[in-house]
Amino acid sequence: MADSAGSSRPSSTFDFVIAANRLPVDRVVDEDGNVSWHRSPGGLVTAMESVMADRDGVWVGWSGEAGEAPEPFDEAGMRLHPVPLSEDEVQAYYEGFSNDTLWPVYHDVIVPAQFHRKWWNVYREVNERFARTLAEVAAEGATVWVHDYQLQLVPAFLRQLRPDVRIGWFDHIPFPPVELFAQIPWRAAILEGLLGADFLGFQRPGDAGNFLRACRHILGMTVKGDVIHVGKVTGGHDVRAACVPISVDFRSMDELARTPSVRARAREIRASLGDPSLLLLGIDRLDYTKGIRHRLKAYEELLKDGSLDGADTTFIQIATPSRERIDAYIDLREHVEGAVGRINGNYSAIGSPAMEYLHQAYGREELAALYLAADVMVVTPLRDGMNLVAKEYIACRHDNGGALLLSEFTGAAEELREAFLVNPHDIVGLKRAILDAAHASPQERSRRMKALRRRVRRNDVQHWAGAFLDALEAAPNKPVRPVRKPTRDHTHEEH
Ligand code: GDG
């Protein structure tokens, strides 16, 4: 840890800094009112832990609770530095601009995006606050890794405050085609915010390509290969934008799924559903991008036309609660729950449900048992940056069993070519693919699963983090002089 020089700095600064909207922990209050922090599940935390193991690292993010931020503390082997958000900021920056403006535009406008000047202004303010915090905790010449669409203005704000640090940004979600991105009234300011980074990582080559095209068409920048020359905007540095697909912690998922308790639980899950001959599984945040409605429509039609027997088939849909105050999510929940009720009412038998729908969150062990129990994993997003569920399913299938049905519109489909690939908009094709996956011979399933496991084992989350940091280290050049603030996009005055 490098000791701080200035009195306004915290007691220490760090060589490796992560910024994400959320800290990797959840606040838990027990019955006696004692507060503790539980590490959130997920590959990102594991990957960052392994990256931090031999570095001096800090994670900057929101604690998940509106109001004053707790003091920095240590958890999960790293220093955590909370950034405060007021209740109004949570609504405008997080639920509003991030999840009701950017999220729909970046996912092909599956639902209409809302554009509000107030949301944008708060988004800017919160991004600036993150950048100021990062500038305080980063040591001289530190590496700063910024995550995701909530923090797109951080790179340029930070570059202005701390030209000495190396800045990378990773986009966990798709980057949209310029025709859709251009709808955003503040499109130029967003691009300029990102261009404060040295390296920008994307899930698919197509996402990086969309970003490069947006720089050319909206900002009129010179792009050579995957490098953008940002002479005017940020003091003459080059920025590289390339694809570095995220993955899962293959080894730990594989190990977990091999434990006797998880295997026993997998058998128990099947038995508790009346030992159906076919068990289908979906695990998603309850989000309109995930294509849950499409998969239920296909499933219902298969039951209706007699291709599947509801008394001998169960579809488990885990729909983890998500963004529950946003209208599009409220509508989706109503639709899904209506469909589940109808399917069960029409096709279940006592003790053999046609659908098991759970609007709850589960622990890792339970998820691993579900993956191990399922004959067909149904992953049908209309658009998804990567989709880690697909890769987790593969990591858990050490028996080389099971079949993965995967939408072409996920980042994962670029790599996982041995899956049963589908276009979820094509309900006839989706029905056919469900039947193909369900009826594939054990030899065919095993052949496909072995190939998929080889790929995910090699390209795991540690590989991803290493590849990102290597690319950041090798990024074209460091800017040598301070740069100006990202401009306010004046188009917002008209909206
Ligand atoms: C974004 C991008 C990209 C789900 N329910 C529970 C639970 N989960 C875990 C899964 C998986 C993760 O949440 C979901 O990851 P996905 O990738 O499927 O989807 P998003 O949440 O939309 O993630 C996506 C990802 O970022 C990473 O870059 O792949 O495209 O949209 O790990 O297992 N975990 C636990 N209980 C649950 O009930 N413990």
XYZ file of C-alpha atoms and ligand atoms in Angstrom:
534
model
C 0.000 0.000 0.000
C 1.416 3.396 -0.934
C 1.127 5.946 1.868
C -0.831 9.042 1.054
C 0.982 12.322 0.764
C -1.843 14.889 0.920
C -4.035 15.438 3.988
C -7.246 15.377 1.892
C -6.371 11.867 0.702
C -7.562 8.816 2.605
C -5.019 7.031 4.740
C -3.829 4.958 1.812
C -3.860 4.761 -1.952
C -3.833 1.683 -4.163
C -2.071 0.451 -7.289
C -5.097 -1.432 -8.589
C -8.565 0.096 -8.473
C -11.896 -1.333 -9.555
C -14.981 0.804 -10.056
C -18.397 -0.787 -10.453
C -21.883 0.482 -9.706
C -22.167 -2.005 -6.834
C -19.656 -3.174 -4.289
C -19.247 -6.966 -4.341
C -21.042 -7.352 -0.981
C -24.569 -7.149 0.394
C -25.427 -5.618 3.753
C -27.109 -8.114 6.058
C -28.800 -7.204 9.354
C -29.462 -10.083 11.758
C -32.339 -10.377 14.256
C -30.369 -8.511 16.928
C -29.711 -5.638 14.545
C -26.046 -6.515 13.971
C -24.805 -5.463 10.565
C -22.467 -7.596 8.513
C -21.460 -7.794 4.867
C -21.881 -10.929 2.764
C -19.860 -11.385 -0.372
C -22.176 -11.351 -3.401
C -22.075 -14.460 -5.536
C -20.732 -14.210 -9.040
C -17.800 -14.655 -11.312
C -16.765 -11.013 -11.341
C -15.926 -11.065 -7.640
C -14.000 -14.316 -7.993
C -12.087 -13.003 -10.986
C -11.242 -9.775 -9.226
C -10.178 -11.681 -6.113
C -7.666 -13.652 -8.118
C -6.454 -10.475 -9.834
C -6.176 -8.728 -6.472
C -4.398 -11.614 -4.766
C -0.967 -10.366 -5.804
C -1.838 -6.684 -6.039
C -2.666 -3.899 -3.742
C -6.327 -3.375 -4.592
C -9.464 -1.436 -3.731
C -13.028 -1.717 -5.061
C -15.075 1.488 -5.341
C -18.867 1.197 -5.612
C -22.289 1.799 -4.116
C -23.242 -0.278 -1.068
C -26.789 -0.936 -2.278
C -28.411 1.227 0.424
C -29.463 4.836 -0.211
C -28.131 7.481 2.167
C -24.767 8.045 3.765
C -21.980 5.694 2.735
C -20.281 3.481 5.327
C -16.581 4.087 5.999
C -14.201 2.052 3.793
C -13.755 -1.491 5.113
C -12.058 -4.799 4.284
C -14.009 -7.782 3.007
C -13.458 -10.639 0.535
C -9.703 -10.032 0.729
C -9.878 -6.480 -0.553
C -10.476 -2.942 0.580
C -14.013 -1.752 -0.223
C -14.659 1.950 -0.642
C -18.371 2.888 -0.681
C -19.729 5.784 -2.773
C -22.933 7.357 -1.380
C -26.155 7.656 -3.389
C -29.267 9.427 -2.121
C -32.714 7.918 -2.689
C -33.328 10.480 -5.495
C -30.019 9.549 -7.113
C -30.850 5.859 -6.985
C -34.044 6.650 -8.850
C -32.562 9.031 -11.432
C -29.076 7.591 -12.030
C -29.636 3.872 -11.431
C -33.282 2.992 -12.053
C -33.804 5.904 -14.446
C -30.902 6.682 -16.750
C -29.007 3.396 -16.377
C -31.902 0.972 -16.449
C -34.731 2.789 -18.222
C -32.693 4.771 -20.783
C -29.396 3.013 -21.494
C -30.472 -0.596 -20.815
C -33.315 -0.608 -23.406
C -31.275 1.287 -26.038
C -28.300 -1.062 -25.593
C -30.638 -4.078 -25.882
C -32.180 -3.259 -29.260
C -35.039 -1.169 -27.799
C -37.043 -4.289 -26.918
C -39.078 -1.838 -24.820
C -39.096 1.908 -25.512
C -36.398 3.936 -23.770
C -37.288 6.891 -21.547
C -35.292 10.077 -22.053
C -35.324 12.579 -19.206
C -32.936 15.505 -18.801
C -33.053 15.240 -15.011
C -31.943 11.594 -15.140
C -29.059 12.524 -17.411
C -27.910 15.356 -15.173
C -27.924 13.081 -12.124
C -26.096 10.369 -14.109
C -23.358 12.921 -14.871
C -23.151 14.007 -11.249
C -22.892 10.469 -9.935
C -20.259 9.573 -12.550
C -18.275 12.638 -11.521
C -18.522 11.572 -7.869
C -17.197 8.105 -8.723
C -14.321 9.699 -10.643
C -13.438 11.986 -7.718
C -13.374 9.019 -5.355
C -11.209 7.047 -7.769
C -8.838 9.991 -8.087
C -8.477 9.981 -4.291
C -7.775 6.293 -3.830
C -5.566 5.639 -6.891
C -1.823 5.644 -6.272
C 0.555 7.349 -8.705
C 0.446 5.463 -12.018
C -2.276 3.071 -10.772
C -4.362 0.837 -13.022
C -8.078 1.655 -12.825
C -10.636 -0.788 -14.198
C -14.114 0.703 -14.638
C -17.100 -1.592 -15.187
C -20.218 -1.223 -17.245
C -22.856 1.107 -18.609
C -23.627 2.879 -15.347
C -20.149 4.472 -15.367
C -19.508 5.531 -18.953
C -18.502 9.095 -18.107
C -16.010 8.047 -15.434
C -13.025 7.494 -17.775
C -12.952 11.109 -19.053
C -13.711 12.674 -15.670
C -10.941 10.613 -14.133
C -8.490 11.300 -16.960
C -8.990 15.009 -16.313
C -8.290 14.636 -12.580
C -5.515 12.071 -12.849
C -3.706 11.958 -16.200
C -1.096 9.653 -14.671
C -3.354 6.613 -14.217
C -4.068 3.903 -16.750
C -7.824 3.520 -17.356
C -9.712 0.522 -18.730
C -13.474 0.117 -19.115
C -15.378 -3.091 -19.730
C -18.873 -3.190 -21.223
C -20.835 -6.110 -19.752
C -23.833 -5.499 -21.999
C -24.084 -5.101 -25.785
C -22.990 -1.878 -27.453
C -25.804 -0.968 -29.846
C -25.654 -0.253 -33.575
C -25.098 3.440 -34.243
C -28.656 3.829 -35.617
C -30.036 2.979 -32.147
C -27.299 4.634 -30.102
C -27.946 7.844 -32.061
C -31.384 8.118 -30.408
C -29.756 9.110 -27.121
C -29.822 12.894 -26.827
C -26.495 12.812 -24.960
C -24.770 10.375 -27.321
C -21.723 12.557 -27.991
C -21.072 13.138 -24.292
C -21.267 9.384 -23.611
C -18.732 8.596 -26.322
C -16.441 11.359 -25.082
C -16.774 9.999 -21.548
C -15.650 6.544 -22.670
C -12.806 7.938 -24.743
C -11.075 9.039 -21.553
C -9.970 5.399 -21.224
C -6.834 3.793 -22.678
C -8.586 0.535 -23.465
C -12.279 -0.348 -23.895
C -13.296 -4.011 -23.714
C -16.475 -5.462 -25.224
C -18.178 -8.858 -25.176
C -18.361 -9.442 -28.943
C -16.368 -8.175 -31.908
C -19.682 -6.696 -33.121
C -20.003 -4.572 -29.968
C -16.500 -3.154 -30.398
C -17.322 -2.537 -34.082
C -20.519 -0.677 -33.150
C -18.554 1.527 -30.759
C -15.889 2.305 -33.362
C -18.567 3.178 -35.915
C -20.308 5.461 -33.397
C -17.020 7.332 -32.830
C -16.622 7.802 -36.560
C -20.200 8.770 -37.369
C -21.187 10.772 -34.302
C -17.868 12.373 -33.337
C -16.238 12.309 -36.756
C -13.126 10.676 -35.330
C -10.377 8.928 -37.211
C -10.466 5.185 -36.611
C -7.652 2.910 -37.799
C -8.356 -0.776 -37.237
C -9.455 -0.927 -33.605
C -7.709 2.292 -32.530
C -9.411 5.670 -32.276
C -7.304 8.768 -32.415
C -8.918 11.249 -30.044
C -6.752 14.256 -30.717
C -9.311 16.962 -30.075
C -11.218 15.581 -27.147
C -8.778 14.221 -24.642
C -5.453 15.787 -25.261
C -4.133 13.581 -28.030
C -4.192 9.987 -26.917
C -5.177 6.855 -28.757
C -7.854 4.504 -27.452
C -8.175 0.861 -28.391
C -11.582 -0.864 -28.461
C -11.583 -4.644 -28.734
C -13.451 -7.794 -27.796
C -12.555 -9.618 -24.542
C -15.439 -12.005 -23.776
C -16.206 -12.585 -20.093
C -16.569 -16.065 -18.646
C -17.235 -18.008 -15.444
C -15.051 -19.528 -12.751
C -15.053 -22.944 -14.417
C -12.997 -24.749 -11.788
C -15.021 -23.676 -8.789
C -18.384 -24.390 -10.501
C -17.127 -27.775 -11.668
C -15.894 -28.626 -8.171
C -19.123 -27.481 -6.565
C -21.227 -29.602 -8.922
C -19.119 -32.671 -8.081
C -19.767 -32.488 -4.328
C -21.940 -35.320 -2.984
C -24.432 -32.894 -1.431
C -25.043 -31.077 -4.732
C -25.443 -34.377 -6.617
C -27.879 -35.631 -4.001
C -29.821 -32.390 -4.160
C -30.050 -32.700 -7.970
C -31.679 -36.125 -7.582
C -33.954 -34.794 -4.865
C -35.131 -31.923 -7.102
C -36.194 -34.365 -9.816
C -37.885 -36.664 -7.323
C -39.833 -33.789 -5.759
C -41.315 -32.994 -9.182
C -42.544 -36.541 -9.683
C -39.412 -37.691 -11.555
C -40.412 -36.235 -14.926
C -38.830 -37.834 -17.976
C -37.950 -34.370 -19.246
C -36.773 -31.485 -17.055
C -36.298 -28.083 -18.692
C -34.664 -25.212 -16.847
C -34.440 -21.427 -17.181
C -32.456 -19.241 -14.752
C -32.582 -15.509 -15.363
C -33.055 -12.182 -13.720
C -36.693 -11.394 -14.466
C -35.766 -9.111 -17.363
C -37.489 -8.509 -20.701
C -34.187 -9.025 -22.522
C -34.044 -12.681 -21.469
C -36.825 -13.910 -23.780
C -38.786 -15.612 -20.986
C -42.102 -14.820 -22.680
C -40.907 -16.382 -25.936
C -39.762 -19.603 -24.282
C -43.042 -19.932 -22.367
C -45.030 -19.398 -25.561
C -43.076 -22.159 -27.304
C -43.431 -24.484 -24.296
C -47.177 -23.852 -24.018
C -47.667 -24.603 -27.718
C -45.687 -27.850 -27.402
C -47.961 -28.919 -24.552
C -51.033 -27.838 -26.466
C -50.189 -29.684 -29.655
C -49.244 -32.800 -27.681
C -45.536 -32.780 -28.585
C -44.806 -32.717 -24.846
C -46.827 -34.240 -22.025
C -47.338 -31.871 -19.081
C -47.745 -34.753 -16.652
C -44.293 -36.079 -17.556
C -42.432 -32.845 -18.294
C -41.526 -30.003 -15.948
C -40.123 -26.609 -16.826
C -38.419 -24.941 -13.847
C -38.151 -21.199 -14.319
C -36.106 -19.368 -11.700
C -36.835 -15.666 -12.243
C -34.646 -13.737 -9.839
C -36.333 -10.491 -8.737
C -34.836 -7.506 -10.553
C -35.504 -3.739 -10.957
C -38.939 -4.169 -9.474
C -39.921 -0.502 -9.482
C -39.566 -0.024 -13.255
C -42.823 -0.257 -15.264
C -41.484 -2.578 -17.984
C -40.426 -5.070 -15.283
C -43.793 -4.859 -13.504
C -45.549 -5.581 -16.834
C -43.219 -8.478 -17.593
C -43.840 -10.076 -14.211
C -47.593 -9.894 -14.697
C -47.342 -11.443 -18.140
C -45.022 -14.269 -17.049
C -47.053 -15.095 -13.968
C -50.242 -15.152 -16.062
C -48.644 -17.556 -18.534
C -47.316 -19.818 -15.768
C -50.737 -19.978 -14.119
C -52.393 -20.842 -17.436
C -49.823 -23.517 -18.294
C -50.094 -25.161 -14.896
C -53.875 -24.903 -14.876
C -54.154 -26.566 -18.272
C -51.339 -29.123 -18.274
C -50.158 -30.127 -14.772
C -51.099 -33.292 -12.923
C -51.111 -33.546 -9.125
C -47.498 -34.033 -8.016
C -46.237 -33.427 -11.578
C -46.261 -29.712 -12.332
C -45.865 -28.641 -15.960
C -44.150 -25.502 -14.614
C -42.320 -24.704 -11.427
C -41.945 -20.914 -11.303
C -39.841 -19.315 -8.571
C -39.543 -15.556 -8.208
C -36.726 -15.866 -5.669
C -32.960 -15.796 -5.384
C -31.016 -18.958 -4.490
C -27.581 -19.880 -3.209
C -24.828 -21.198 -5.479
C -25.257 -24.797 -4.278
C -28.935 -24.821 -5.221
C -28.162 -23.345 -8.647
C -25.480 -25.982 -9.227
C -27.946 -28.725 -8.255
C -30.537 -27.303 -10.653
C -27.981 -27.203 -13.500
C -27.044 -30.807 -12.758
C -30.671 -31.922 -12.627
C -31.827 -30.320 -15.889
C -31.998 -32.221 -19.177
C -32.303 -29.062 -21.256
C -31.066 -25.611 -20.237
C -33.217 -23.046 -22.030
C -31.400 -19.742 -22.666
C -33.426 -17.580 -25.062
C -32.481 -13.885 -24.693
C -33.567 -11.449 -27.376
C -30.270 -9.691 -26.694
C -27.621 -10.404 -24.023
C -24.059 -9.156 -23.627
C -22.715 -12.617 -22.840
C -25.020 -14.787 -20.644
C -23.123 -16.442 -17.853
C -25.919 -18.885 -17.050
C -25.139 -20.759 -20.284
C -21.471 -21.067 -19.298
C -22.298 -22.039 -15.700
C -24.507 -24.848 -16.984
C -21.598 -26.157 -19.032
C -19.177 -25.845 -16.110
C -21.510 -27.891 -13.889
C -22.060 -30.740 -16.393
C -19.022 -32.852 -15.445
C -21.159 -35.834 -16.463
C -21.117 -34.520 -20.071
C -24.902 -34.788 -19.905
C -27.620 -32.259 -20.582
C -28.245 -30.085 -23.610
C -27.838 -26.339 -23.947
C -30.414 -24.448 -25.994
C -28.924 -21.037 -26.710
C -30.164 -17.899 -28.416
C -28.107 -16.586 -31.301
C -28.511 -13.121 -29.796
C -26.272 -13.757 -26.800
C -22.564 -13.004 -26.719
C -22.108 -16.604 -25.566
C -23.385 -17.914 -28.926
C -20.250 -16.531 -30.613
C -18.160 -19.097 -28.745
C -20.576 -21.901 -27.871
C -21.225 -23.171 -31.360
C -21.981 -26.739 -30.212
C -25.095 -25.583 -28.358
C -28.541 -25.990 -29.946
C -28.659 -22.462 -31.379
C -32.026 -20.748 -31.838
C -33.652 -17.529 -32.946
C -36.126 -16.939 -30.090
C -38.360 -14.763 -32.275
C -39.008 -17.794 -34.469
C -41.471 -19.707 -32.293
C -41.669 -22.613 -34.770
C -37.868 -22.881 -34.774
C -37.752 -22.563 -30.997
C -40.268 -25.399 -30.582
C -38.274 -27.565 -32.966
C -35.032 -26.799 -31.119
C -36.572 -27.672 -27.734
C -37.644 -31.040 -29.146
C -34.266 -31.591 -30.846
C -32.431 -30.870 -27.588
C -34.844 -33.018 -25.581
C -34.598 -35.979 -27.955
C -30.881 -35.815 -28.788
C -29.138 -39.147 -28.187
C -26.837 -39.464 -25.159
C -23.911 -39.751 -27.606
C -24.795 -36.505 -29.327
C -25.314 -34.649 -26.045
C -22.019 -35.907 -24.755
C -20.148 -34.968 -27.943
C -21.534 -31.436 -27.818
C -21.023 -31.016 -24.073
C -17.414 -32.223 -24.173
C -16.574 -29.648 -26.828
C -18.367 -26.903 -24.899
C -16.595 -27.817 -21.660
C -13.189 -27.777 -23.330
C -13.819 -24.233 -24.520
C -15.184 -22.814 -21.249
C -12.486 -24.552 -19.191
C -9.818 -22.853 -21.305
C -11.562 -19.477 -21.550
C -12.559 -19.073 -17.929
C -13.036 -15.881 -15.948
C -9.409 -15.764 -14.818
C -8.362 -15.951 -18.458
C -10.743 -13.078 -19.233
C -9.388 -10.834 -16.460
C -5.802 -11.570 -17.532
C -6.588 -10.835 -21.186
C -8.279 -7.541 -20.274
C -5.401 -6.384 -18.094
C -2.814 -7.399 -20.702
C -4.696 -5.383 -23.323
C -4.925 -2.424 -20.956
C -1.214 -2.628 -20.214
C -0.416 -2.783 -23.935
C -2.877 -0.014 -24.893
C -1.413 2.474 -27.364
C -0.045 5.228 -25.194
C -0.574 7.236 -22.077
C -1.758 10.800 -22.428
C 0.864 13.156 -21.152
C -1.090 16.264 -20.371
C -4.309 17.087 -18.550
C -7.412 17.015 -20.682
C -10.583 19.000 -20.683
C -13.862 17.837 -19.168
C -16.274 15.918 -21.392
C -18.584 18.446 -22.981
C -22.206 18.690 -22.007
C -24.223 17.580 -25.026
C -26.362 20.644 -25.624
C -29.004 18.640 -27.461
C -30.478 17.839 -24.028
C -31.790 21.383 -23.806
C -34.403 20.443 -26.423
C -35.842 17.409 -24.616
C -24.876 -8.926 -17.229
C -25.155 -9.008 -18.734
C -23.307 -10.659 -18.945
C -29.090 -15.584 -11.201
N -30.025 -15.907 -10.293
C -29.364 -16.161 -9.150
C -28.005 -15.993 -9.375
N -27.865 -15.638 -10.628
C -26.561 -15.400 -11.279
C -26.290 -16.388 -12.367
C -25.252 -15.641 -13.193
C -25.678 -14.186 -13.001
O -26.541 -14.127 -11.879
C -26.461 -13.669 -14.196
O -25.550 -13.425 -15.222
P -25.999 -13.327 -16.737
O -24.781 -13.214 -17.555
O -26.820 -14.523 -17.086
O -26.946 -12.055 -16.869
P -27.000 -10.525 -16.288
O -27.374 -10.480 -14.874
O -27.944 -9.817 -17.192
O -25.498 -9.967 -16.460
C -24.779 -10.366 -19.267
C -23.014 -10.425 -17.479
O -23.445 -9.121 -17.061
C -21.521 -10.547 -17.182
O -20.769 -9.717 -17.996
O -23.044 -12.015 -19.244
O -24.974 -10.425 -20.656
O -26.528 -8.726 -19.022
O -23.977 -15.779 -12.656
O -25.830 -17.579 -11.800
N -27.056 -16.203 -8.437
C -27.484 -16.601 -7.210
N -28.805 -16.771 -6.909
C -29.766 -16.565 -7.854
O -30.952 -16.744 -7.572
N -26.585 -16.867 -6.256
